[in-house]
PDB file of C-alpha atoms in Angstrom:
ATOM      1  CA  UNK U   1      -0.006  28.480   0.133  1.00  0.00           C
ATOM      2  CA  UNK U   2      -1.934  27.728   2.611  1.00  0.00           C
ATOM      3  CA  UNK U   3      -5.234  27.960   0.958  1.00  0.00           C
ATOM      4  CA  UNK U   4      -7.956  24.476   2.209  1.00  0.00           C
ATOM      5  CA  UNK U   5      -7.717  22.705  -0.179  1.00  0.00           C
ATOM      6  CA  UNK U   6     -11.634  22.421  -0.089  1.00  0.00           C
ATOM      7  CA  UNK U   7     -11.694  26.316  -0.694  1.00  0.00           C
ATOM      8  CA  UNK U   8      -9.507  25.615  -3.575  1.00  0.00           C
ATOM      9  CA  UNK U   9     -10.682  23.187  -5.869  1.00  0.00           C
ATOM     10  CA  UNK U  10     -14.361  21.918  -6.480  1.00  0.00           C
ATOM     11  CA  UNK U  11     -13.657  18.535  -5.991  1.00  0.00           C
ATOM     12  CA  UNK U  12     -10.410  18.107  -3.345  1.00  0.00           C
ATOM     13  CA  UNK U  13     -10.609  14.007  -4.233  1.00  0.00           C
ATOM     14  CA  UNK U  14      -8.090  14.888  -7.208  1.00  0.00           C
ATOM     15  CA  UNK U  15      -8.035  11.109  -7.930  1.00  0.00           C
ATOM     16  CA  UNK U  16     -11.388  11.300  -8.891  1.00  0.00           C
ATOM     17  CA  UNK U  17     -10.989  14.423 -11.147  1.00  0.00           C
ATOM     18  CA  UNK U  18     -10.026  12.757 -14.048  1.00  0.00           C
ATOM     19  CA  UNK U  19     -12.830  12.329 -16.979  1.00  0.00           C
ATOM     20  CA  UNK U  20     -11.116   9.206 -18.583  1.00  0.00           C
ATOM     21  CA  UNK U  21      -8.206   8.496 -16.824  1.00  0.00           C
ATOM     22  CA  UNK U  22      -9.242   6.277 -13.401  1.00  0.00           C
ATOM     23  CA  UNK U  23      -7.592   7.501 -10.819  1.00  0.00           C
ATOM     24  CA  UNK U  24      -6.726   5.878  -6.418  1.00  0.00           C
ATOM     25  CA  UNK U  25      -6.497   7.777  -3.160  1.00  0.00           C
ATOM     26  CA  UNK U  26      -3.115   6.107  -1.215  1.00  0.00           C
ATOM     27  CA  UNK U  27      -1.771   6.889   1.783  1.00  0.00           C
ATOM     28  CA  UNK U  28       1.346   8.196   1.378  1.00  0.00           C
ATOM     29  CA  UNK U  29       2.489   7.826   4.771  1.00  0.00           C
ATOM     30  CA  UNK U  30       2.801   4.678   4.625  1.00  0.00           C
ATOM     31  CA  UNK U  31       5.729   2.639   2.977  1.00  0.00           C
ATOM     32  CA  UNK U  32       3.837  -0.405   1.866  1.00  0.00           C
ATOM     33  CA  UNK U  33       0.535   0.988   0.925  1.00  0.00           C
ATOM     34  CA  UNK U  34       2.448   3.055  -1.564  1.00  0.00           C
ATOM     35  CA  UNK U  35       4.658   0.272  -2.666  1.00  0.00           C
ATOM     36  CA  UNK U  36       1.349  -2.070  -3.394  1.00  0.00           C
ATOM     37  CA  UNK U  37      -0.469   0.697  -5.076  1.00  0.00           C
ATOM     38  CA  UNK U  38       2.820   1.922  -7.322  1.00  0.00           C
ATOM     39  CA  UNK U  39       2.813  -1.786  -8.247  1.00  0.00           C
ATOM     40  CA  UNK U  40      -1.044  -1.595  -9.072  1.00  0.00           C
ATOM     41  CA  UNK U  41      -0.450   0.790 -11.077  1.00  0.00           C
ATOM     42  CA  UNK U  42       2.503   0.010 -13.258  1.00  0.00           C
ATOM     43  CA  UNK U  43       0.179  -3.678 -14.008  1.00  0.00           C
ATOM     44  CA  UNK U  44      -3.025  -1.597 -14.589  1.00  0.00           C
ATOM     45  CA  UNK U  45      -0.465   0.707 -16.976  1.00  0.00           C
ATOM     46  CA  UNK U  46       0.399  -2.009 -19.098  1.00  0.00           C
ATOM     47  CA  UNK U  47      -2.697  -3.680 -19.453  1.00  0.00           C
ATOM     48  CA  UNK U  48      -5.061  -1.428 -19.407  1.00  0.00           C
ATOM     49  CA  UNK U  49      -4.047   2.262 -20.156  1.00  0.00           C
ATOM     50  CA  UNK U  50      -2.773   5.229 -17.544  1.00  0.00           C
ATOM     51  CA  UNK U  51      -3.807   5.378 -13.845  1.00  0.00           C
ATOM     52  CA  UNK U  52      -3.953   8.796 -11.179  1.00  0.00           C
ATOM     53  CA  UNK U  53      -2.522   7.494  -8.053  1.00  0.00           C
ATOM     54  CA  UNK U  54      -2.877  10.473  -5.517  1.00  0.00           C
ATOM     55  CA  UNK U  55      -0.335  10.179  -2.778  1.00  0.00           C
ATOM     56  CA  UNK U  56      -1.873  11.991   0.798  1.00  0.00           C
ATOM     57  CA  UNK U  57       1.100  13.343   3.069  1.00  0.00           C
ATOM     58  CA  UNK U  58       2.139  15.757   5.698  1.00  0.00           C
ATOM     59  CA  UNK U  59       4.250  18.084   5.124  1.00  0.00           C
ATOM     60  CA  UNK U  60       6.867  18.851   8.441  1.00  0.00           C
ATOM     61  CA  UNK U  61       7.858  21.819   7.197  1.00  0.00           C
ATOM     62  CA  UNK U  62       5.941  25.352   6.019  1.00  0.00           C
ATOM     63  CA  UNK U  63       5.745  25.668   2.163  1.00  0.00           C
ATOM     64  CA  UNK U  64       8.848  28.581   1.915  1.00  0.00           C
ATOM     65  CA  UNK U  65      10.869  30.643   4.033  1.00  0.00           C
ATOM     66  CA  UNK U  66       7.658  33.226   4.404  1.00  0.00           C
ATOM     67  CA  UNK U  67       5.870  30.169   5.510  1.00  0.00           C
ATOM     68  CA  UNK U  68       6.822  28.956   9.086  1.00  0.00           C
ATOM     69  CA  UNK U  69       3.933  26.443   8.965  1.00  0.00           C
ATOM     70  CA  UNK U  70       2.944  27.148  12.630  1.00  0.00           C
ATOM     71  CA  UNK U  71       0.356  29.692  11.530  1.00  0.00           C
ATOM     72  CA  UNK U  72      -2.544  27.226  11.051  1.00  0.00           C
ATOM     73  CA  UNK U  73      -1.430  23.765  13.130  1.00  0.00           C
ATOM     74  CA  UNK U  74       0.141  23.431  16.385  1.00  0.00           C
ATOM     75  CA  UNK U  75       3.909  22.781  17.170  1.00  0.00           C
ATOM     76  CA  UNK U  76       1.990  19.557  19.406  1.00  0.00           C
ATOM     77  CA  UNK U  77       0.582  17.958  16.017  1.00  0.00           C
ATOM     78  CA  UNK U  78       3.235  18.392  13.393  1.00  0.00           C
ATOM     79  CA  UNK U  79       5.071  16.540  16.576  1.00  0.00           C
ATOM     80  CA  UNK U  80       2.405  14.205  17.046  1.00  0.00           C
ATOM     81  CA  UNK U  81       2.885  13.506  13.441  1.00  0.00           C
ATOM     82  CA  UNK U  82       6.411  12.551  13.498  1.00  0.00           C
ATOM     83  CA  UNK U  83       6.134  10.153  16.182  1.00  0.00           C
ATOM     84  CA  UNK U  84       2.892   8.502  15.300  1.00  0.00           C
ATOM     85  CA  UNK U  85       2.804   8.660  11.368  1.00  0.00           C
ATOM     86  CA  UNK U  86       6.525   9.434   9.900  1.00  0.00           C
ATOM     87  CA  UNK U  87       7.190   6.917   7.398  1.00  0.00           C
ATOM     88  CA  UNK U  88      10.804   5.966   7.486  1.00  0.00           C
ATOM     89  CA  UNK U  89      10.414   5.329  11.294  1.00  0.00           C
ATOM     90  CA  UNK U  90       7.124   3.212  10.773  1.00  0.00           C
ATOM     91  CA  UNK U  91       9.831   0.992   8.344  1.00  0.00           C
ATOM     92  CA  UNK U  92      12.510   1.141  11.051  1.00  0.00           C
ATOM     93  CA  UNK U  93       9.625  -0.169  14.007  1.00  0.00           C
ATOM     94  CA  UNK U  94       8.706  -3.167  11.276  1.00  0.00           C
ATOM     95  CA  UNK U  95      12.011  -4.149  10.488  1.00  0.00           C
ATOM     96  CA  UNK U  96      12.569  -4.386  14.696  1.00  0.00           C
ATOM     97  CA  UNK U  97       9.488  -5.804  15.412  1.00  0.00           C
ATOM     98  CA  UNK U  98       9.587  -8.722  12.694  1.00  0.00           C
ATOM     99  CA  UNK U  99      13.324  -9.475  13.233  1.00  0.00           C
ATOM    100  CA  UNK U 100      14.095  -8.305   9.703  1.00  0.00           C
ATOM    101  CA  UNK U 101      16.798  -5.596  11.267  1.00  0.00           C
ATOM    102  CA  UNK U 102      18.267  -4.423  14.951  1.00  0.00           C
ATOM    103  CA  UNK U 103      19.000  -0.777  16.144  1.00  0.00           C
ATOM    104  CA  UNK U 104      22.620  -1.690  14.932  1.00  0.00           C
ATOM    105  CA  UNK U 105      22.069  -3.228  11.623  1.00  0.00           C
ATOM    106  CA  UNK U 106      19.653  -0.177  10.859  1.00  0.00           C
ATOM    107  CA  UNK U 107      22.012   2.682  12.048  1.00  0.00           C
ATOM    108  CA  UNK U 108      24.968   1.146   9.560  1.00  0.00           C
ATOM    109  CA  UNK U 109      22.587   0.999   7.013  1.00  0.00           C
ATOM    110  CA  UNK U 110      21.801   4.477   7.040  1.00  0.00           C
ATOM    111  CA  UNK U 111      25.148   5.406   7.404  1.00  0.00           C
ATOM    112  CA  UNK U 112      26.060   3.628   4.181  1.00  0.00           C
ATOM    113  CA  UNK U 113      23.468   5.041   2.533  1.00  0.00           C
ATOM    114  CA  UNK U 114      24.134   8.339   3.495  1.00  0.00           C
ATOM    115  CA  UNK U 115      27.975   8.054   2.446  1.00  0.00           C
ATOM    116  CA  UNK U 116      26.665   6.551  -1.320  1.00  0.00           C
ATOM    117  CA  UNK U 117      24.200   9.590  -1.209  1.00  0.00           C
ATOM    118  CA  UNK U 118      27.096  11.929  -0.520  1.00  0.00           C
ATOM    119  CA  UNK U 119      29.634  10.190  -2.798  1.00  0.00           C
ATOM    120  CA  UNK U 120      26.663  10.398  -5.653  1.00  0.00           C
ATOM    121  CA  UNK U 121      25.940  14.700  -5.069  1.00  0.00           C
ATOM    122  CA  UNK U 122      30.134  14.967  -5.166  1.00  0.00           C
ATOM    123  CA  UNK U 123      30.066  13.399  -8.855  1.00  0.00           C
ATOM    124  CA  UNK U 124      26.915  14.450  -9.738  1.00  0.00           C
ATOM    125  CA  UNK U 125      28.308  18.391  -9.508  1.00  0.00           C
ATOM    126  CA  UNK U 126      31.341  17.359 -11.317  1.00  0.00           C
ATOM    127  CA  UNK U 127      29.554  15.110 -14.000  1.00  0.00           C
ATOM    128  CA  UNK U 128      28.610  17.745 -17.676  1.00  0.00           C
ATOM    129  CA  UNK U 129      25.210  18.086 -17.903  1.00  0.00           C
ATOM    130  CA  UNK U 130      23.625  15.157 -19.740  1.00  0.00           C
ATOM    131  CA  UNK U 131      22.224  15.880 -23.292  1.00  0.00           C
ATOM    132  CA  UNK U 132      19.083  18.554 -24.135  1.00  0.00           C
ATOM    133  CA  UNK U 133      17.290  15.317 -25.843  1.00  0.00           C
ATOM    134  CA  UNK U 134      17.469  13.802 -22.643  1.00  0.00           C
ATOM    135  CA  UNK U 135      14.651  16.036 -21.593  1.00  0.00           C
ATOM    136  CA  UNK U 136      12.089  13.685 -23.619  1.00  0.00           C
ATOM    137  CA  UNK U 137      13.866  10.377 -22.716  1.00  0.00           C
ATOM    138  CA  UNK U 138      11.094   8.201 -21.396  1.00  0.00           C
ATOM    139  CA  UNK U 139       8.852  10.534 -21.259  1.00  0.00           C
ATOM    140  CA  UNK U 140       6.408   8.958 -24.421  1.00  0.00           C
ATOM    141  CA  UNK U 141       6.489   6.007 -26.061  1.00  0.00           C
ATOM    142  CA  UNK U 142       8.818   6.128 -29.735  1.00  0.00           C
ATOM    143  CA  UNK U 143       9.165  10.115 -28.923  1.00  0.00           C
ATOM    144  CA  UNK U 144       5.975  10.893 -30.791  1.00  0.00           C
ATOM    145  CA  UNK U 145       8.057  13.182 -32.513  1.00  0.00           C
ATOM    146  CA  UNK U 146       8.491  16.012 -29.745  1.00  0.00           C
ATOM    147  CA  UNK U 147      11.321  18.738 -30.993  1.00  0.00           C
ATOM    148  CA  UNK U 148      12.337  21.676 -28.329  1.00  0.00           C
ATOM    149  CA  UNK U 149      14.242  24.615 -28.714  1.00  0.00           C
ATOM    150  CA  UNK U 150      17.741  24.524 -28.456  1.00  0.00           C
ATOM    151  CA  UNK U 151      18.765  26.259 -25.215  1.00  0.00           C
ATOM    152  CA  UNK U 152      22.387  26.433 -23.503  1.00  0.00           C
ATOM    153  CA  UNK U 153      22.589  24.319 -20.345  1.00  0.00           C
ATOM    154  CA  UNK U 154      23.866  26.148 -17.541  1.00  0.00           C
ATOM    155  CA  UNK U 155      24.036  29.637 -18.740  1.00  0.00           C
ATOM    156  CA  UNK U 156      21.116  32.054 -17.103  1.00  0.00           C
ATOM    157  CA  UNK U 157      18.935  33.887 -19.287  1.00  0.00           C
ATOM    158  CA  UNK U 158      18.824  36.612 -16.829  1.00  0.00           C
ATOM    159  CA  UNK U 159      21.739  37.449 -15.299  1.00  0.00           C
ATOM    160  CA  UNK U 160      22.303  37.217 -11.947  1.00  0.00           C
TER     161      UNK U 160
END
């Protein structure tokens, strides 16, 4: 944690590292760039095969409890990124500037989404675990004969 990418990797341009898989760098803080890149990647994958997307984003918090995230950057830097580059705030600004929605409409939609997410979380807590074979579902075309050893969902292997 906290190791500069130039020290941790021979090439920090990760999207260029696949020997046979082409790659593309995307500004992960720009929602519209991400949308465009994923549409391109899907089309590429369907027609020509896989494509590696490196989505560069900014992490507002540290990696863990032991990493406050403020030892290698200032609070001003973090706040500046939130104010100028936050993807959600950027989309809200675009919606308002182009008159797709006003602040009241955005608040209403946010409230609806928050409720929907909270309801889904509560339902997921009540639901049974999905079947083990779902771990492989949609991972490989025709499953490629993948097998998984049995395991007991919800049963810790180490006593807690």
